[in-house]
Amino acid sequence: MILAGELAAGEHLHEQALATRLGTSRGPVREAIRGLERIGLVVTVVNQGSYVRQVSEAEALELYEIRALLTGQSCAILARTVTPEQRRALRDLAQGMATAHEADDAAGYFALNRQFHEALLGFAGNARAARICGELGNELNLFRRRALSVAQNMRQSNAEHAAMLDAIEAGGPARARAAGERHIRGGKNRFTATRTISEAPDTGDLPQAGPNTARKQDQGRTTNGTIQEAPDPGGRRRPRAAERGGVRPS
Amino acid sequence: MILAGELAAGEHLHEQALATRLGTSRGPVREAIRGLERIGLVVTVVNQGSYVRQVSEAEALELYEIRALLTGQSCAILARTVTPEQRRALRDLAQGMATAHEADDAAGYFALNRQFHEALLGFAGNARAARICGELGNELNLFRRRALSVAQNMRQSNAEHAAMLDAIEAGGPARARAAGERHIRGGKNRFTATRTISEAPDTGDLPQAGPNTARKQDQGRTTNGTIQEAPDPGGRRRPRAAERGGVRPS
DNA sequence: GGACGACTCTTTGTTGACAGAAGACACGTT
DNA sequence: AACGTGTCTTCTGTCAACAAAGAGTCGTCC
């Protein structure tokens, strides 16, 4: 639900509501939340609840850097080890993305893009790196949402994919690595360029509190103590207040 | 408890026993297990329970590669951005490790080593990379345990730390990156060399079943479906059999 | 009129109990 | 004697209920 955008970034996770919605009880929901917390999709404040993680721009840039490294390394490895079947599979995925782009099928494009990167990392033989890269991509989706569905960006991304494959097939490890890193950093730049679009809080139908509602907040001590990040619920903590008066102007 | 070695790799996590031992009930234990599962310290099989993750040698090598990349990148960044305070902090940690090595203080050495790498990654400015690297180190500890407490290895590791710092301070990004990668790959080689030592199952006081006890095992379908790894409980699944007759020879 | 304090309500944290599943043991059959 | 089947026990998965803590609201006092 988080990745699908049904739960907005910063949104409070109401355990009972989720349980009834999923047709189960609070126990399984809590266990799931603990798992999401560990992979960084959710932040929990003791005695207050859990919130969908809000990725700051600085953090997003960090994630891009890690992905660039891992992707570049995978390309470098593939330049030496790629098999004809793998080449064909990657080319097919790239071709599929091109047609999806022409058909203006953003959803299909994203699915294929994910498969492409997953296959690339997987072929390189480091399953764990592939898993990490996928999780980082998930977190990035929390931030960028669909701000990247600009057609121009899709085309540019496709060109970079082709360059990566060319470098893998004929360029040698160093060039392949550079192409891989360039692609991710290109995505990073596209993200930075279109960031202002998603800057507007797009919480959909949720009532939105003002940016400086007085709140105790306790400086966000999380249960595992790793990410001391202010949850900033964004909307209401107690539904009652929002439903009755809406935003309380300080 | 896993990192401290109280729970051996492959050991079954008995929820009720853990709950009573920790003075709580099964709910919080289950939530904690879900978190550990997400970061890869625990593997769960449905309707069978959770086991401390067993890291295969191939996986361990993968983890080393990822750490090498991240560490090398951090060194490259630090070569351009390191401040005098950071240099001093890293030098102090390296010096502390040297004295710990001379004093044969393996525990102190490991603690300092962890701090050193944490500080290195942290100074490089990518908090997430630091976190990932730390988690990977935790997982590696599942495997290598204390096979690396050989004095010779400590000395070699110290020399590599010094080389990293030298390269960061005077060598430029490329040399610093190479030094960082060389250190982690050196650890990888030391791990491979001493691997046979830890190969002997060191489960301590646990009764150990024979290597080929017939078991259904269901090929280990996990709850999240990511790591299809055979749990291989290693010891007993039901205490009764082991307590009554011990190992049943086929 | 504004600020402080008590009260109430909602939500989380935790517990105990129940149902289902899976393995182990014992018995009967081939 | 070996194999298959039935039963039993144990453990996990899930649920409903209780206790505690925090936040909002209302009343009172300065």
XYZ file of N, CA and C in Angstrom, chain A:
750
model
N 0.827 -1.200 0.000
C 0.000 0.000 0.000
C 0.869 1.261 0.000
N 1.998 1.200 0.702
C 2.890 2.354 0.696
C 3.449 2.571 -0.699
N 3.941 1.490 -1.306
C 4.562 1.635 -2.618
C 3.536 2.022 -3.671
N 2.308 1.588 -3.479
C 1.280 1.919 -4.461
C 0.780 3.345 -4.289
N 1.224 4.007 -3.236
C 0.801 5.374 -3.042
C -0.510 5.524 -2.300
N -1.074 4.379 -1.843
C -2.326 4.490 -1.096
C -2.089 5.154 0.249
N -0.882 4.981 0.759
C -0.523 5.650 2.008
C 0.506 6.724 1.665
N 0.152 7.964 1.934
C 1.045 9.064 1.575
C 2.222 9.127 2.536
N 3.307 9.716 2.075
C 4.481 9.892 2.930
C 4.113 10.769 4.115
N 4.530 10.351 5.293
C 4.228 11.091 6.498
C 2.903 10.723 7.122
N 2.129 9.913 6.429
C 0.809 9.571 6.946
C 0.910 8.650 8.156
N 0.001 8.845 9.069
C -0.029 8.020 10.268
C -0.661 6.675 9.955
N -0.072 5.618 10.493
C -0.620 4.283 10.254
C -1.525 3.903 11.428
N -2.773 3.888 11.173
C -3.725 3.526 12.218
C -3.879 2.004 12.229
N -3.439 1.403 13.327
C -3.360 -0.053 13.329
C -4.732 -0.698 13.174
N -5.687 -0.219 13.936
C -7.002 -0.837 13.882
C -7.625 -0.664 12.503
N -7.477 0.516 11.941
C -8.058 0.758 10.620
C -7.424 -0.163 9.583
N -6.102 -0.286 9.636
C -5.440 -1.173 8.691
C -5.900 -2.611 8.890
N -6.053 -2.991 10.146
C -6.452 -4.370 10.423
C -7.824 -4.660 9.821
N -8.770 -3.801 10.085
C -10.111 -4.050 9.547
C -10.084 -3.992 8.020
N -9.299 -3.078 7.486
C -9.238 -2.971 6.024
C -8.658 -4.238 5.415
N -7.672 -4.815 6.109
C -7.043 -6.018 5.579
C -7.748 -7.289 6.043
N -8.803 -7.125 6.795
C -9.551 -8.297 7.234
C -8.810 -9.149 8.239
N -8.014 -8.532 9.077
C -7.293 -9.292 10.098
C -7.346 -8.507 11.403
N -6.501 -8.860 12.333
C -6.513 -8.147 13.605
C -5.222 -7.335 13.747
N -5.062 -6.682 14.856
C -3.946 -5.758 14.990
C -2.601 -6.480 15.080
N -2.601 -7.693 15.568
C -1.329 -8.399 15.729
C -0.524 -8.503 14.446
N -1.051 -9.133 13.420
C -0.321 -9.217 12.149
C 0.054 -7.847 11.592
N -0.819 -6.882 11.754
C -0.489 -5.545 11.259
C 0.746 -5.010 11.973
N 0.781 -5.182 13.267
C 1.938 -4.691 14.027
C 3.210 -5.399 13.590
N 3.124 -6.697 13.371
C 4.315 -7.418 12.923
C 4.782 -6.894 11.564
N 3.825 -6.657 10.679
C 4.204 -6.139 9.363
C 4.862 -4.772 9.498
N 4.316 -3.950 10.379
C 4.874 -2.610 10.557
C 6.307 -2.706 11.069
N 6.566 -3.652 11.954
C 7.932 -3.804 12.455
C 8.891 -4.150 11.323
N 8.410 -4.989 10.417
C 9.259 -5.315 9.274
C 9.507 -4.106 8.398
N 8.444 -3.353 8.113
C 8.601 -2.162 7.275
C 9.515 -1.146 7.954
N 9.451 -1.128 9.260
C 10.299 -0.188 9.988
C 11.771 -0.530 9.762
N 12.060 -1.822 9.761
C 13.447 -2.236 9.632
C 14.021 -1.941 8.261
N 13.187 -1.957 7.234
C 13.730 -1.649 5.915
C 13.558 -0.180 5.583
N 13.062 0.596 6.543
C 13.095 2.035 6.341
C 11.888 2.623 5.650
N 10.828 1.866 5.489
C 9.636 2.435 4.861
C 8.726 3.100 5.879
N 8.964 2.841 7.144
C 8.071 3.310 8.196
C 8.919 3.770 9.374
N 8.466 4.794 10.043
C 9.144 5.289 11.241
C 8.168 5.195 12.399
N 8.634 4.696 13.522
C 7.754 4.484 14.652
C 8.183 5.352 15.828
N 7.247 6.004 16.453
C 7.485 6.758 17.675
C 6.735 6.051 18.795
N 7.446 5.853 19.893
C 6.851 5.068 20.972
C 5.606 5.759 21.519
N 4.615 4.973 21.791
C 3.362 5.463 22.362
C 2.662 6.479 21.467
N 3.110 6.588 20.266
C 2.446 7.527 19.371
C 2.029 6.859 18.068
N 2.809 5.897 17.630
C 2.417 5.194 16.431
C 3.475 5.212 15.355
N 3.091 4.738 14.198
C 4.021 4.639 13.081
C 3.572 5.559 11.955
N 4.549 6.048 11.213
C 4.263 6.948 10.112
C 5.006 6.464 8.883
N 4.417 6.665 7.727
C 5.116 6.375 6.488
C 6.337 7.275 6.418
N 7.456 6.697 6.164
C 8.718 7.426 6.168
C 8.690 8.582 5.185
N 9.190 9.697 5.639
C 9.348 10.832 4.733
C 10.817 10.943 4.396
N 11.133 10.798 3.132
C 12.523 10.856 2.706
C 12.864 12.300 2.364
N 13.836 12.829 3.041
C 14.249 14.195 2.736
C 15.044 14.198 1.434
N 15.221 15.370 0.872
C 15.954 15.436 -0.380
C 17.394 14.971 -0.180
N 17.983 15.374 0.934
C 19.375 14.965 1.185
C 19.480 13.450 1.234
N 18.533 12.812 1.902
C 18.567 11.353 1.984
C 18.374 10.736 0.611
N 17.465 11.328 -0.163
C 17.232 10.785 -1.501
C 18.518 10.822 -2.316
N 19.268 11.909 -2.187
C 20.517 11.997 -2.945
C 21.490 10.911 -2.476
N 21.492 10.637 -1.176
C 22.342 9.553 -0.673
C 21.954 8.223 -1.309
N 20.649 7.986 -1.351
C 20.195 6.718 -1.912
C 20.615 6.594 -3.370
N 20.501 7.683 -4.108
C 20.925 7.636 -5.502
C 22.396 7.290 -5.619
N 23.218 7.836 -4.732
C 24.644 7.568 -4.813
C 24.939 6.082 -4.602
N 24.260 5.495 -3.618
C 24.484 4.070 -3.363
C 24.044 3.251 -4.567
N 22.895 3.605 -5.101
C 22.425 2.868 -6.273
C 23.384 3.022 -7.437
N 23.952 4.221 -7.582
C 24.898 4.431 -8.683
C 26.086 3.495 -8.533
N 26.591 3.402 -7.329
C 27.733 2.520 -7.095
C 27.404 1.081 -7.452
N 26.285 0.602 -6.915
C 25.943 -0.804 -7.114
C 25.646 -1.089 -8.578
N 24.944 -0.166 -9.211
C 24.632 -0.383 -10.619
C 25.891 -0.349 -11.469
N 26.754 0.603 -11.191
C 27.996 0.673 -11.944
C 28.827 -0.591 -11.799
N 28.925 -1.059 -10.577
C 29.680 -2.290 -10.340
C 29.073 -3.454 -11.116
N 27.742 -3.535 -11.098
C 27.097 -4.630 -11.814
C 27.386 -4.555 -13.309
N 27.358 -3.355 -13.841
C 27.661 -3.215 -15.268
C 29.098 -3.636 -15.548
N 29.990 -3.252 -14.662
C 31.387 -3.628 -14.872
C 31.549 -5.142 -14.862
N 30.853 -5.787 -13.949
C 30.935 -7.247 -13.896
C 30.344 -7.857 -15.162
N 29.177 -7.325 -15.545
C 28.501 -7.897 -16.707
C 29.331 -7.728 -17.975
N 30.112 -6.669 -18.038
C 30.923 -6.470 -19.239
C 31.863 -7.653 -19.452
N 32.194 -8.352 -18.363
C 33.078 -9.498 -18.505
C 32.333 -10.825 -18.550
N 31.143 -10.860 -17.975
C 30.505 -12.157 -17.770
C 29.198 -12.338 -18.517
N 28.725 -11.314 -19.218
C 27.371 -11.383 -19.753
C 27.252 -12.525 -20.769
N 26.150 -13.241 -20.710
C 25.888 -14.318 -21.653
C 24.911 -13.823 -22.720
N 24.857 -14.517 -23.840
C 23.919 -14.082 -24.897
C 22.487 -14.025 -24.408
N 22.082 -15.000 -23.586
C 20.705 -14.973 -23.091
C 20.462 -13.713 -22.261
N 21.429 -13.374 -21.421
C 21.261 -12.181 -20.587
C 21.199 -10.927 -21.455
N 22.056 -10.879 -22.472
C 22.016 -9.733 -23.371
C 20.640 -9.591 -24.001
N 20.125 -10.729 -24.462
C 18.824 -10.673 -25.109
C 17.751 -10.227 -24.119
N 17.800 -10.778 -22.926
C 16.780 -10.421 -21.936
C 16.813 -8.921 -21.648
N 17.995 -8.381 -21.468
C 18.097 -6.952 -21.168
C 17.642 -6.114 -22.364
N 18.042 -6.545 -23.558
C 17.613 -5.805 -24.746
C 16.096 -5.836 -24.876
N 15.511 -6.994 -24.600
C 14.057 -7.089 -24.700
C 13.383 -6.119 -23.734
N 13.894 -6.083 -22.508
C 13.295 -5.180 -21.524
C 13.435 -3.733 -21.987
N 14.623 -3.402 -22.507
C 14.819 -2.030 -22.969
C 13.865 -1.711 -24.110
N 13.700 -2.679 -25.013
C 12.788 -2.469 -26.119
C 11.366 -2.273 -25.606
N 11.000 -3.093 -24.621
C 9.665 -2.947 -24.053
C 9.457 -1.562 -23.460
N 10.479 -1.049 -22.818
C 10.349 0.291 -22.252
C 10.164 1.327 -23.347
N 10.889 1.128 -24.455
C 10.752 2.104 -25.541
C 9.316 2.111 -26.063
N 8.755 0.915 -26.268
C 7.380 0.890 -26.779
C 6.406 1.437 -25.744
N 6.660 1.144 -24.477
C 5.777 1.698 -23.446
C 5.848 3.217 -23.452
N 7.029 3.715 -23.688
C 7.174 5.169 -23.738
C 6.381 5.750 -24.906
N 6.501 5.082 -26.065
C 5.769 5.573 -27.230
C 4.265 5.524 -26.996
N 3.831 4.488 -26.266
C 2.393 4.350 -26.009
C 1.941 5.191 -24.824
N 2.858 5.957 -24.258
C 2.532 6.790 -23.096
C 2.015 5.944 -21.930
N 2.564 4.746 -21.819
C 2.117 3.841 -20.753
C 3.088 3.969 -19.584
N 2.842 4.934 -18.736
C 3.778 5.212 -17.648
C 3.871 4.030 -16.683
N 2.724 3.453 -16.355
C 2.737 2.347 -15.399
C 3.552 1.175 -15.925
N 3.284 0.834 -17.199
C 4.042 -0.259 -17.788
C 5.519 0.063 -17.864
N 5.821 1.307 -18.169
C 7.220 1.712 -18.238
C 7.911 1.504 -16.899
N 7.246 1.916 -15.840
C 7.865 1.785 -14.530
C 8.074 0.331 -14.159
N 7.086 -0.496 -14.460
C 7.225 -1.914 -14.139
C 8.412 -2.512 -14.879
N 8.519 -2.193 -16.161
C 9.627 -2.729 -16.955
C 10.970 -2.182 -16.457
N 10.970 -0.917 -16.105
C 12.203 -0.312 -15.615
C 12.687 -1.044 -14.364
N 11.756 -1.327 -13.515
C 12.101 -2.062 -12.302
C 12.668 -3.437 -12.645
N 11.985 -4.104 -13.583
C 12.477 -5.424 -13.990
C 13.861 -5.335 -14.592
N 14.077 -4.286 -15.377
C 15.373 -4.124 -16.035
C 16.486 -4.012 -15.005
N 16.281 -3.148 -14.048
C 17.342 -2.958 -13.052
C 17.504 -4.199 -12.189
N 16.391 -4.836 -11.899
C 16.471 -6.058 -11.102
C 17.251 -7.132 -11.865
N 16.955 -7.257 -13.152
C 17.663 -8.257 -13.952
C 19.136 -7.920 -14.060
N 19.422 -6.649 -14.255
C 20.816 -6.224 -14.401
C 21.627 -6.623 -13.163
N 21.097 -6.258 -12.001
C 21.812 -6.590 -10.769
C 21.843 -8.092 -10.550
N 20.728 -8.736 -10.878
C 20.683 -10.176 -10.665
C 21.692 -10.908 -11.544
N 21.789 -10.516 -12.791
C 22.742 -11.160 -13.705
C 24.173 -10.974 -13.231
N 24.425 -9.884 -12.542
C 25.793 -9.628 -12.089
C 26.196 -10.589 -10.966
N 25.223 -11.325 -10.441
C 25.589 -12.396 -9.521
C 25.596 -12.035 -8.055
N 25.244 -10.813 -7.718
C 25.222 -10.457 -6.308
C 23.774 -10.251 -5.876
N 23.188 -11.314 -5.354
C 21.769 -11.271 -5.019
C 21.499 -10.207 -3.969
N 22.415 -10.086 -3.048
C 22.169 -9.126 -1.981
C 22.194 -7.695 -2.497
N 23.139 -7.427 -3.381
C 23.186 -6.083 -3.955
C 21.886 -5.787 -4.687
N 21.367 -6.773 -5.391
C 20.110 -6.566 -6.096
C 18.998 -6.245 -5.114
N 18.974 -6.963 -4.024
C 17.922 -6.728 -3.039
C 18.039 -5.327 -2.454
N 19.258 -4.943 -2.093
C 19.455 -3.615 -1.513
C 19.031 -2.544 -2.501
N 19.453 -2.710 -3.743
C 19.129 -1.713 -4.753
C 17.616 -1.599 -4.921
N 16.941 -2.731 -4.894
C 15.492 -2.683 -5.009
C 14.855 -1.951 -3.851
N 15.346 -2.212 -2.659
C 14.769 -1.533 -1.498
C 15.025 -0.033 -1.558
N 16.214 0.337 -1.998
C 16.500 1.766 -2.123
C 15.567 2.402 -3.147
N 15.326 1.673 -4.235
C 14.390 2.190 -5.216
C 13.002 2.367 -4.625
N 12.594 1.426 -3.798
C 11.300 1.560 -3.133
C 11.243 2.834 -2.300
N 12.292 3.053 -1.550
C 12.292 4.248 -0.709
C 12.249 5.510 -1.553
N 12.976 5.484 -2.656
C 12.965 6.666 -3.507
C 11.570 6.926 -4.044
N 10.835 5.870 -4.287
C 9.469 6.067 -4.775
C 8.620 6.810 -3.767
N 8.971 6.669 -2.479
C 8.241 7.418 -1.462
C 8.349 8.907 -1.739
N 9.472 9.296 -2.265
C 9.724 10.723 -2.439
C 9.231 11.191 -3.797
N 9.775 10.581 -4.828
C 9.531 11.114 -6.152
C 8.119 10.820 -6.646
N 7.530 9.767 -6.055
C 6.189 9.378 -6.504
C 6.151 9.357 -8.021
N 5.273 10.016 -8.630
C 5.244 9.950 -10.086
C 5.626 11.275 -10.733
N 6.514 11.965 -10.026
C 7.009 13.210 -10.617
C 7.891 12.929 -11.824
N 8.347 11.677 -11.939
C 9.275 11.359 -13.023
C 8.577 10.854 -14.273
N 7.267 10.915 -14.263
C 6.558 10.372 -15.417
C 6.523 11.370 -16.562
N 7.478 12.236 -16.583
C 7.544 13.179 -17.695
C 8.115 12.443 -18.909
N 7.487 12.655 -20.022
C 7.874 11.906 -21.216
C 9.340 12.142 -21.565
N 9.767 13.370 -21.450
C 11.148 13.703 -21.768
C 12.106 12.852 -20.930
N 11.775 12.691 -19.660
C 12.635 11.913 -18.780
C 12.673 10.451 -19.206
N 11.531 9.948 -19.586
C 11.497 8.548 -20.026
C 12.404 8.346 -21.222
N 12.366 9.286 -22.157
C 13.187 9.125 -23.351
C 14.664 9.155 -22.996
N 15.018 10.115 -22.156
C 16.410 10.233 -21.745
C 16.855 8.948 -21.039
N 15.991 8.443 -20.180
C 16.322 7.228 -19.442
C 16.526 6.063 -20.408
N 15.674 5.996 -21.406
C 15.831 4.933 -22.390
C 17.170 5.023 -23.107
N 17.552 6.239 -23.461
C 18.833 6.404 -24.144
C 19.976 5.918 -23.251
N 19.865 6.199 -21.971
C 20.929 5.762 -21.042
C 20.947 4.249 -20.906
N 19.762 3.659 -20.915
C 19.728 2.195 -20.875
C 20.476 1.610 -22.068
N 20.207 2.171 -23.222
C 20.877 1.664 -24.420
C 22.383 1.842 -24.308
N 22.784 2.987 -23.777
C 24.218 3.226 -23.629
C 24.840 2.217 -22.674
N 24.122 1.891 -21.613
C 24.630 0.894 -20.672
C 24.830 -0.443 -21.377
N 23.811 -0.851 -22.139
C 23.906 -2.149 -22.798
C 25.020 -2.147 -23.830
N 25.164 -1.049 -24.554
C 26.257 -0.960 -25.527
C 27.597 -1.123 -24.813
N 27.739 -0.412 -23.721
C 29.016 -0.461 -23.009
C 29.266 -1.857 -22.444
N 28.216 -2.502 -21.966
C 28.378 -3.852 -21.428
C 28.820 -4.809 -22.531
N 28.219 -4.644 -23.716
C 28.479 -5.618 -24.777
C 29.790 -5.371 -25.501
N 30.223 -4.125 -25.522
C 31.412 -3.853 -26.342
C 32.406 -2.896 -25.708
N 32.102 -2.390 -24.534
C 32.938 -1.300 -24.054
C 33.961 -1.668 -23.005
N 33.817 -2.830 -22.422
C 34.741 -3.163 -21.358
C 34.247 -2.676 -20.004
N 34.820 -3.239 -18.940
C 34.330 -2.972 -17.580
C 34.312 -1.493 -17.226
N 35.371 -0.776 -17.514
C 35.437 0.616 -17.065
C 34.343 1.443 -17.709
N 34.184 1.283 -19.023
C 33.150 2.069 -19.694
C 31.760 1.643 -19.230
N 31.577 0.348 -19.020
C 30.274 -0.131 -18.555
C 29.956 0.458 -17.188
N 30.961 0.464 -16.316
C 30.722 1.029 -14.991
C 30.323 2.489 -15.105
N 31.049 3.211 -15.931
C 30.745 4.633 -16.078
C 29.328 4.831 -16.615
N 28.944 3.983 -17.571
C 27.599 4.128 -18.135
C 26.538 3.853 -17.076
N 26.766 2.839 -16.274
C 25.802 2.515 -15.219
C 25.678 3.641 -14.217
N 26.806 4.150 -13.778
C 26.754 5.246 -12.810
C 26.104 6.470 -13.431
N 26.404 6.697 -14.713
C 25.843 7.876 -15.363
C 24.329 7.783 -15.426
N 23.833 6.576 -15.642
C 22.373 6.422 -15.722
C 21.722 6.780 -14.387
N 22.240 6.236 -13.302
C 21.616 6.519 -12.012
C 21.772 7.986 -11.654
N 22.953 8.524 -11.916
C 23.137 9.941 -11.598
C 22.274 10.799 -12.517
N 22.007 10.296 -13.725
C 21.074 11.003 -14.588
C 19.687 11.037 -13.963
N 19.270 9.888 -13.430
C 18.001 9.855 -12.733
C 18.002 10.808 -11.553
N 19.126 10.862 -10.880
C 19.253 11.788 -9.757
C 19.062 13.230 -10.229
N 19.667 13.551 -11.356
C 19.530 14.919 -11.856
C 18.100 15.203 -12.292
N 17.496 14.224 -12.957
C 16.103 14.416 -13.352
C 15.230 14.594 -12.120
N 15.559 13.836 -11.104
C 14.813 13.962 -9.842
C 14.975 15.368 -9.282
N 16.206 15.845 -9.249
C 16.435 17.181 -8.707
C 15.716 18.238 -9.530
N 15.741 18.049 -10.853
C 15.128 19.058 -11.717
C 13.624 19.107 -11.532
N 13.003 17.945 -11.403
C 11.538 17.921 -11.292
C 11.079 17.943 -9.851
N 12.004 18.088 -8.933
C 11.659 18.003 -7.512
C 10.588 19.022 -7.150
N 10.741 20.215 -7.703
C 9.812 21.267 -7.299
C 8.367 20.906 -7.618
N 8.194 20.032 -8.600
C 6.829 19.613 -8.921
C 6.204 18.862 -7.762
N 6.949 17.897 -7.258
C 6.394 17.084 -6.170
C 6.505 17.787 -4.832
N 7.092 18.964 -4.827
C 7.262 19.682 -3.562
C 5.903 20.044 -2.967
N 4.947 20.364 -3.855
C 3.614 20.664 -3.362
C 3.056 19.424 -2.678
N 2.616 19.570 -1.446
C 2.124 18.393 -0.711
C 0.931 17.781 -1.409
N 1.136 16.584 -1.897
C 0.115 15.925 -2.694
C -0.520 14.823 -1.864
N -1.179 15.186 -0.800
C -1.734 14.167 0.087
C -3.135 13.766 -0.305
N -3.573 14.224 -1.457
C -4.861 13.773 -1.946
C -6.014 14.287 -1.106
N -6.840 13.383 -0.618
C -8.064 13.795 0.044
C -7.879 14.027 1.533
N -6.642 13.920 1.990
C -6.439 14.071 3.421
C -6.456 15.534 3.819
N -7.091 15.868 4.905
C -6.974 17.246 5.388
C -5.538 17.495 5.826
N -5.030 18.616 5.492
C -3.616 18.898 5.708
C -3.464 19.974 6.775
N -2.676 19.663 7.781
C -2.426 20.660 8.819
C -1.410 21.670 8.336
N -1.404 22.805 8.985
C -0.432 23.830 8.624
C 0.980 23.355 8.904
N 1.947 23.995 8.302
C 3.328 23.516 8.434
C 3.898 23.725 9.821
N 3.332 24.603 10.609
C 3.926 24.849 11.923
C 2.899 24.683 13.032
N 2.141 23.600 12.950
C 1.243 23.312 14.058
C 2.069 22.921 15.260
N 1.785 23.567 16.367
C 2.522 23.235 17.593
C 2.270 21.778 17.957
N 3.311 21.064 18.234
C 3.185 19.648 18.516
C 4.314 19.271 19.457
N 4.057 18.349 20.291
C 5.083 18.029 21.275
C 6.250 17.323 20.589
N 5.973 16.260 19.915
C 6.885 15.593 18.993
C 8.104 14.952 19.642
N 8.528 15.383 20.817
C 9.487 14.580 21.559
C 10.747 14.291 20.734
N 11.027 15.070 19.759
C 12.145 14.929 18.827
C 12.284 13.516 18.263
N 11.149 12.842 18.152
C 11.083 11.614 17.368
C 12.018 10.508 17.793
N 11.908 10.054 18.975
C 12.721 8.903 19.356
C 12.044 7.659 18.816
N 12.765 6.943 17.996
C 12.190 5.747 17.389
C 12.473 4.541 18.259
N 11.791 3.473 17.948
C 11.928 2.291 18.805
C 13.310 1.664 18.679
N 13.858 1.644 17.482
C 15.170 1.028 17.363
C 16.299 2.054 17.436
N 15.951 3.317 17.475
C 16.964 4.327 17.725
C 17.898 4.594 16.561
N 17.599 4.065 15.398
C 18.537 4.265 14.313
C 18.310 5.600 13.604
N 17.117 5.802 13.141
C 16.851 6.989 12.339
C 16.137 8.019 13.187
N 16.866 8.926 13.736
C 16.231 9.943 14.570
C 15.611 10.995 13.683
N 14.519 10.651 13.083
C 13.913 11.558 12.120
C 12.583 12.045 12.650
N 12.352 13.331 12.514
C 11.064 13.861 12.962
C 9.970 13.291 12.084
N 8.987 12.641 12.705
C 7.945 12.000 11.902
C 7.117 13.016 11.125
N 6.811 14.135 11.736
C 6.027 15.164 11.059
C 4.809 14.579 10.391
N 3.807 14.240 11.190
C 2.651 13.498 10.664
C 1.994 14.165 9.479
N 2.237 15.416 9.270
C 1.718 16.031 8.063
C 0.233 16.328 8.189
N -0.525 15.338 8.525
C -1.948 15.569 8.717
C -2.292 15.560 10.193
N -3.424 15.065 10.482
C -3.899 15.029 11.860
C -3.293 13.864 12.586
N -3.122 14.021 13.871
C -2.832 12.833 14.667
C -4.130 12.272 15.216
N -4.941 13.113 15.740
C -6.254 12.676 16.200
C -7.279 13.126 15.177
N -8.068 12.231 14.662
C -9.009 12.624 13.597
C -10.000 13.667 14.078
N -10.306 13.595 15.344
C -11.344 14.456 15.864
C -11.068 15.929 15.559
N -9.849 16.354 15.875
C -9.528 17.767 15.695
C -9.705 18.184 14.245
N -9.158 17.401 13.354
C -9.218 17.774 11.946
C -10.662 17.815 11.462
N -11.439 16.865 11.944
C -12.815 16.819 11.464
C -13.654 17.971 12.020
N -13.279 18.424 13.186
C -14.099 19.465 13.791
C -13.696 20.848 13.325
N -12.427 21.148 13.405
C -12.057 22.519 13.085
C -11.026 22.636 11.986
N -10.505 21.513 11.564
C -9.460 21.614 10.559
C -8.163 22.123 11.157
N -7.476 22.937 10.425
C -6.161 23.410 10.839
C -6.305 24.428 11.963
N -5.499 24.211 12.981
C -5.519 25.186 14.062
C -4.348 26.134 13.851
N -4.579 27.388 13.512
C -3.467 28.278 13.149
C -2.667 28.689 14.371
N -1.844 27.863 14.835
C -0.957 28.044 15.988
C -1.721 28.516 17.206
